[in-house]
Amino acid sequence: MQPFSIKLDDLSGNEIISLLQEHLQDMHATSPPESVHALDLEGLKDPSVKFWTIWDGENLAGCAALKQLNEQQAEIKSMRTAKHYKHRGVASRLLQHIITQAKLSEFNQLSLETGSMDYFLPAHALYLKHGFTFCGPFSDYQADPNSKFMSLDLTCRVSY
């Protein structure tokens, strides 16, 4: 069995487009429209965003993006594991990669917004496991009972 591989992606493959459509559908199914902050395909192609996919051979296992907010802070976007790869370490591997890339880009803080509903509890647990803490809204976000905000201080974190 070959190991998972992570690659910088140009968002042109049908597999990734399908996974992102599934991601957006789930976000709209679990959160009110005004509380869905997931980027669409065009938003992910913005120059401020780097997008990675993780592969199991020829099979797409997941994706994640890093959006630069300013010179000090970046945000995790579109973190998603494909259905057949849940509970296989894909999300942890991607998150470790994102943290490493954020540190290499010399960001001091890595932040994210996720939902507050039970559907998002596994995501909360993942981020907490990797050192994130809950915080208030950042960037252009406003306080929202349907959102949870988390942050990781990269200045005192050891690389994976």
PDB file of C-alpha atoms in Angstrom:
ATOM      1  CA  MET A   1       0.000   0.000   0.000  1.00  0.00           C
ATOM      2  CA  GLN A   2       1.489   3.337  -1.021  1.00  0.00           C
ATOM      3  CA  PRO A   3       1.406   6.292   1.370  1.00  0.00           C
ATOM      4  CA  PHE A   4      -0.839   9.305   0.934  1.00  0.00           C
ATOM      5  CA  SER A   5       0.652  12.143  -1.095  1.00  0.00           C
ATOM      6  CA  ILE A   6      -0.190  15.838  -0.813  1.00  0.00           C
ATOM      7  CA  LYS A   7       0.060  18.159  -3.800  1.00  0.00           C
ATOM      8  CA  LEU A   8      -0.582  21.805  -4.544  1.00  0.00           C
ATOM      9  CA  ASP A   9      -3.679  21.691  -6.736  1.00  0.00           C
ATOM     10  CA  ASP A  10      -4.975  23.951  -9.511  1.00  0.00           C
ATOM     11  CA  LEU A  11      -8.633  23.010  -8.844  1.00  0.00           C
ATOM     12  CA  SER A  12      -9.191  21.771 -12.396  1.00  0.00           C
ATOM     13  CA  GLY A  13      -9.824  18.054 -11.823  1.00  0.00           C
ATOM     14  CA  ASN A  14     -13.349  16.629 -11.830  1.00  0.00           C
ATOM     15  CA  GLU A  15     -12.694  14.759  -8.563  1.00  0.00           C
ATOM     16  CA  ILE A  16     -11.868  17.932  -6.655  1.00  0.00           C
ATOM     17  CA  ILE A  17     -14.766  19.847  -8.182  1.00  0.00           C
ATOM     18  CA  SER A  18     -17.130  17.078  -7.022  1.00  0.00           C
ATOM     19  CA  LEU A  19     -15.625  17.012  -3.511  1.00  0.00           C
ATOM     20  CA  LEU A  20     -15.980  20.791  -3.214  1.00  0.00           C
ATOM     21  CA  GLN A  21     -19.599  20.647  -4.414  1.00  0.00           C
ATOM     22  CA  GLU A  22     -20.300  18.010  -1.762  1.00  0.00           C
ATOM     23  CA  HIS A  23     -18.604  20.237   0.827  1.00  0.00           C
ATOM     24  CA  LEU A  24     -20.736  23.270  -0.092  1.00  0.00           C
ATOM     25  CA  GLN A  25     -23.932  21.169  -0.114  1.00  0.00           C
ATOM     26  CA  ASP A  26     -23.182  19.865   3.390  1.00  0.00           C
ATOM     27  CA  MET A  27     -22.406  23.371   4.665  1.00  0.00           C
ATOM     28  CA  HIS A  28     -25.730  24.671   3.302  1.00  0.00           C
ATOM     29  CA  ALA A  29     -27.573  21.638   4.710  1.00  0.00           C
ATOM     30  CA  THR A  30     -26.206  22.172   8.246  1.00  0.00           C
ATOM     31  CA  SER A  31     -25.943  25.970   8.555  1.00  0.00           C
ATOM     32  CA  PRO A  32     -28.231  28.912   7.769  1.00  0.00           C
ATOM     33  CA  PRO A  33     -27.235  30.653   4.501  1.00  0.00           C
ATOM     34  CA  GLU A  34     -25.879  33.738   6.285  1.00  0.00           C
ATOM     35  CA  SER A  35     -23.580  31.508   8.360  1.00  0.00           C
ATOM     36  CA  VAL A  36     -22.003  29.570   5.475  1.00  0.00           C
ATOM     37  CA  HIS A  37     -18.516  30.964   4.912  1.00  0.00           C
ATOM     38  CA  ALA A  38     -17.134  28.217   2.662  1.00  0.00           C
ATOM     39  CA  LEU A  39     -15.422  29.469  -0.472  1.00  0.00           C
ATOM     40  CA  ASP A  40     -16.731  28.370  -3.854  1.00  0.00           C
ATOM     41  CA  LEU A  41     -14.434  27.235  -6.665  1.00  0.00           C
ATOM     42  CA  GLU A  42     -13.741  30.779  -7.855  1.00  0.00           C
ATOM     43  CA  GLY A  43     -13.038  31.954  -4.309  1.00  0.00           C
ATOM     44  CA  LEU A  44     -10.500  29.163  -3.903  1.00  0.00           C
ATOM     45  CA  LYS A  45      -8.749  30.275  -7.108  1.00  0.00           C
ATOM     46  CA  ASP A  46      -8.042  33.724  -5.629  1.00  0.00           C
ATOM     47  CA  PRO A  47      -4.290  34.532  -5.536  1.00  0.00           C
ATOM     48  CA  SER A  48      -4.447  34.845  -1.730  1.00  0.00           C
ATOM     49  CA  VAL A  49      -5.336  31.128  -1.475  1.00  0.00           C
ATOM     50  CA  LYS A  50      -3.146  28.028  -1.739  1.00  0.00           C
ATOM     51  CA  PHE A  51      -5.058  24.789  -2.193  1.00  0.00           C
ATOM     52  CA  TRP A  52      -3.826  21.254  -1.553  1.00  0.00           C
ATOM     53  CA  THR A  53      -5.270  17.830  -2.229  1.00  0.00           C
ATOM     54  CA  ILE A  54      -4.305  14.553  -0.588  1.00  0.00           C
ATOM     55  CA  TRP A  55      -4.263  11.391  -2.669  1.00  0.00           C
ATOM     56  CA  ASP A  56      -4.259   7.664  -2.033  1.00  0.00           C
ATOM     57  CA  GLY A  57      -2.684   6.607  -5.308  1.00  0.00           C
ATOM     58  CA  GLU A  58      -5.194   7.787  -7.932  1.00  0.00           C
ATOM     59  CA  ASN A  59      -7.991   8.349  -5.385  1.00  0.00           C
ATOM     60  CA  LEU A  60      -8.739  11.775  -3.925  1.00  0.00           C
ATOM     61  CA  ALA A  61      -8.834  11.492  -0.134  1.00  0.00           C
ATOM     62  CA  GLY A  62      -9.337  15.134   0.843  1.00  0.00           C
ATOM     63  CA  CYS A  63      -8.467  18.783   0.444  1.00  0.00           C
ATOM     64  CA  ALA A  64      -7.622  21.922   2.386  1.00  0.00           C
ATOM     65  CA  ALA A  65      -6.763  25.539   1.626  1.00  0.00           C
ATOM     66  CA  LEU A  66      -4.754  28.294   3.259  1.00  0.00           C
ATOM     67  CA  LYS A  67      -5.905  31.871   2.697  1.00  0.00           C
ATOM     68  CA  GLN A  68      -3.576  34.743   3.513  1.00  0.00           C
ATOM     69  CA  LEU A  69      -5.466  37.397   5.483  1.00  0.00           C
ATOM     70  CA  ASN A  70      -2.477  39.706   6.035  1.00  0.00           C
ATOM     71  CA  GLU A  71       1.275  39.364   6.528  1.00  0.00           C
ATOM     72  CA  GLN A  72       0.832  37.841   9.990  1.00  0.00           C
ATOM     73  CA  GLN A  73      -2.332  35.755   9.748  1.00  0.00           C
ATOM     74  CA  ALA A  74      -3.752  33.031   7.508  1.00  0.00           C
ATOM     75  CA  GLU A  75      -7.049  31.162   7.567  1.00  0.00           C
ATOM     76  CA  ILE A  76      -7.818  27.496   6.924  1.00  0.00           C
ATOM     77  CA  LYS A  77     -10.551  27.071   4.309  1.00  0.00           C
ATOM     78  CA  SER A  78     -12.310  24.121   2.651  1.00  0.00           C
ATOM     79  CA  MET A  79     -10.922  21.399   4.893  1.00  0.00           C
ATOM     80  CA  ARG A  80     -12.667  18.240   3.685  1.00  0.00           C
ATOM     81  CA  THR A  81     -12.134  14.490   3.836  1.00  0.00           C
ATOM     82  CA  ALA A  82     -13.720  12.292   1.152  1.00  0.00           C
ATOM     83  CA  LYS A  83     -16.415   9.972   2.547  1.00  0.00           C
ATOM     84  CA  HIS A  84     -14.434   6.750   2.040  1.00  0.00           C
ATOM     85  CA  TYR A  85     -11.405   8.179   3.848  1.00  0.00           C
ATOM     86  CA  LYS A  86     -12.962   9.363   7.104  1.00  0.00           C
ATOM     87  CA  HIS A  87     -11.254   8.074  10.280  1.00  0.00           C
ATOM     88  CA  ARG A  88      -8.065   7.167   8.396  1.00  0.00           C
ATOM     89  CA  GLY A  89      -5.890  10.113   9.456  1.00  0.00           C
ATOM     90  CA  VAL A  90      -6.434  12.160   6.292  1.00  0.00           C
ATOM     91  CA  ALA A  91      -7.634  15.290   8.109  1.00  0.00           C
ATOM     92  CA  SER A  92      -4.749  15.175  10.608  1.00  0.00           C
ATOM     93  CA  ARG A  93      -2.229  14.753   7.819  1.00  0.00           C
ATOM     94  CA  LEU A  94      -3.690  17.676   5.873  1.00  0.00           C
ATOM     95  CA  LEU A  95      -3.843  19.851   8.971  1.00  0.00           C
ATOM     96  CA  GLN A  96      -0.209  19.096   9.796  1.00  0.00           C
ATOM     97  CA  HIS A  97       0.685  20.066   6.224  1.00  0.00           C
ATOM     98  CA  ILE A  98      -1.265  23.344   6.463  1.00  0.00           C
ATOM     99  CA  ILE A  99       0.400  24.208   9.783  1.00  0.00           C
ATOM    100  CA  THR A 100       3.828  23.523   8.301  1.00  0.00           C
ATOM    101  CA  GLN A 101       3.066  25.603   5.197  1.00  0.00           C
ATOM    102  CA  ALA A 102       1.778  28.474   7.339  1.00  0.00           C
ATOM    103  CA  LYS A 103       4.991  28.417   9.379  1.00  0.00           C
ATOM    104  CA  LEU A 104       7.128  28.286   6.214  1.00  0.00           C
ATOM    105  CA  SER A 105       5.221  31.347   4.984  1.00  0.00           C
ATOM    106  CA  GLU A 106       6.146  33.006   8.304  1.00  0.00           C
ATOM    107  CA  PHE A 107       2.593  33.574   9.509  1.00  0.00           C
ATOM    108  CA  ASN A 108       2.290  34.103  13.258  1.00  0.00           C
ATOM    109  CA  GLN A 109      -1.325  33.037  13.549  1.00  0.00           C
ATOM    110  CA  LEU A 110      -3.488  30.435  11.854  1.00  0.00           C
ATOM    111  CA  SER A 111      -7.247  30.865  12.270  1.00  0.00           C
ATOM    112  CA  LEU A 112     -10.441  29.222  11.121  1.00  0.00           C
ATOM    113  CA  GLU A 113     -14.208  29.488  11.249  1.00  0.00           C
ATOM    114  CA  THR A 114     -16.354  26.394  11.561  1.00  0.00           C
ATOM    115  CA  GLY A 115     -19.915  25.642  12.529  1.00  0.00           C
ATOM    116  CA  SER A 116     -21.246  25.369  16.064  1.00  0.00           C
ATOM    117  CA  MET A 117     -23.701  22.510  15.389  1.00  0.00           C
ATOM    118  CA  ASP A 118     -23.102  18.894  16.464  1.00  0.00           C
ATOM    119  CA  TYR A 119     -22.189  18.056  12.843  1.00  0.00           C
ATOM    120  CA  PHE A 120     -18.958  20.037  13.380  1.00  0.00           C
ATOM    121  CA  LEU A 121     -17.902  18.404  16.695  1.00  0.00           C
ATOM    122  CA  PRO A 122     -15.374  16.085  14.980  1.00  0.00           C
ATOM    123  CA  ALA A 123     -13.769  19.156  13.372  1.00  0.00           C
ATOM    124  CA  HIS A 124     -13.585  20.918  16.756  1.00  0.00           C
ATOM    125  CA  ALA A 125     -11.901  17.838  18.250  1.00  0.00           C
ATOM    126  CA  LEU A 126      -9.390  17.660  15.387  1.00  0.00           C
ATOM    127  CA  TYR A 127      -8.362  21.295  15.734  1.00  0.00           C
ATOM    128  CA  LEU A 128      -8.171  21.116  19.541  1.00  0.00           C
ATOM    129  CA  LYS A 129      -5.964  18.010  19.235  1.00  0.00           C
ATOM    130  CA  HIS A 130      -3.543  20.031  17.106  1.00  0.00           C
ATOM    131  CA  GLY A 131      -3.295  22.931  19.552  1.00  0.00           C
ATOM    132  CA  PHE A 132      -5.999  25.309  18.319  1.00  0.00           C
ATOM    133  CA  THR A 133      -8.068  27.158  20.905  1.00  0.00           C
ATOM    134  CA  PHE A 134     -11.467  28.786  20.638  1.00  0.00           C
ATOM    135  CA  CYS A 135     -11.357  32.543  20.146  1.00  0.00           C
ATOM    136  CA  GLY A 136     -13.515  35.442  19.046  1.00  0.00           C
ATOM    137  CA  PRO A 137     -14.251  36.471  15.465  1.00  0.00           C
ATOM    138  CA  PHE A 138     -11.264  37.520  13.372  1.00  0.00           C
ATOM    139  CA  SER A 139     -10.801  39.365  10.073  1.00  0.00           C
ATOM    140  CA  ASP A 140     -14.208  40.355   8.656  1.00  0.00           C
ATOM    141  CA  TYR A 141     -16.220  37.798  10.639  1.00  0.00           C
ATOM    142  CA  GLN A 142     -18.918  38.882  13.074  1.00  0.00           C
ATOM    143  CA  ALA A 143     -20.113  37.076  16.202  1.00  0.00           C
ATOM    144  CA  ASP A 144     -22.604  34.415  15.124  1.00  0.00           C
ATOM    145  CA  PRO A 145     -24.238  31.697  17.243  1.00  0.00           C
ATOM    146  CA  ASN A 146     -23.822  29.323  14.279  1.00  0.00           C
ATOM    147  CA  SER A 147     -20.056  29.846  14.085  1.00  0.00           C
ATOM    148  CA  LYS A 148     -17.078  28.839  16.201  1.00  0.00           C
ATOM    149  CA  PHE A 149     -13.735  30.544  15.724  1.00  0.00           C
ATOM    150  CA  MET A 150     -10.398  28.924  16.501  1.00  0.00           C
ATOM    151  CA  SER A 151      -6.800  30.035  16.352  1.00  0.00           C
ATOM    152  CA  LEU A 152      -3.291  28.633  16.641  1.00  0.00           C
ATOM    153  CA  ASP A 153      -0.278  30.717  17.692  1.00  0.00           C
ATOM    154  CA  LEU A 154       2.485  29.658  15.300  1.00  0.00           C
ATOM    155  CA  THR A 155       5.252  31.534  17.080  1.00  0.00           C
ATOM    156  CA  CYS A 156       5.656  28.923  19.811  1.00  0.00           C
ATOM    157  CA  ARG A 157       4.770  25.747  17.944  1.00  0.00           C
ATOM    158  CA  VAL A 158       7.143  22.971  16.943  1.00  0.00           C
ATOM    159  CA  SER A 159       6.912  21.886  13.273  1.00  0.00           C
ATOM    160  CA  TYR A 160       5.616  18.421  12.475  1.00  0.00           C
TER     161      TYR A 160
END
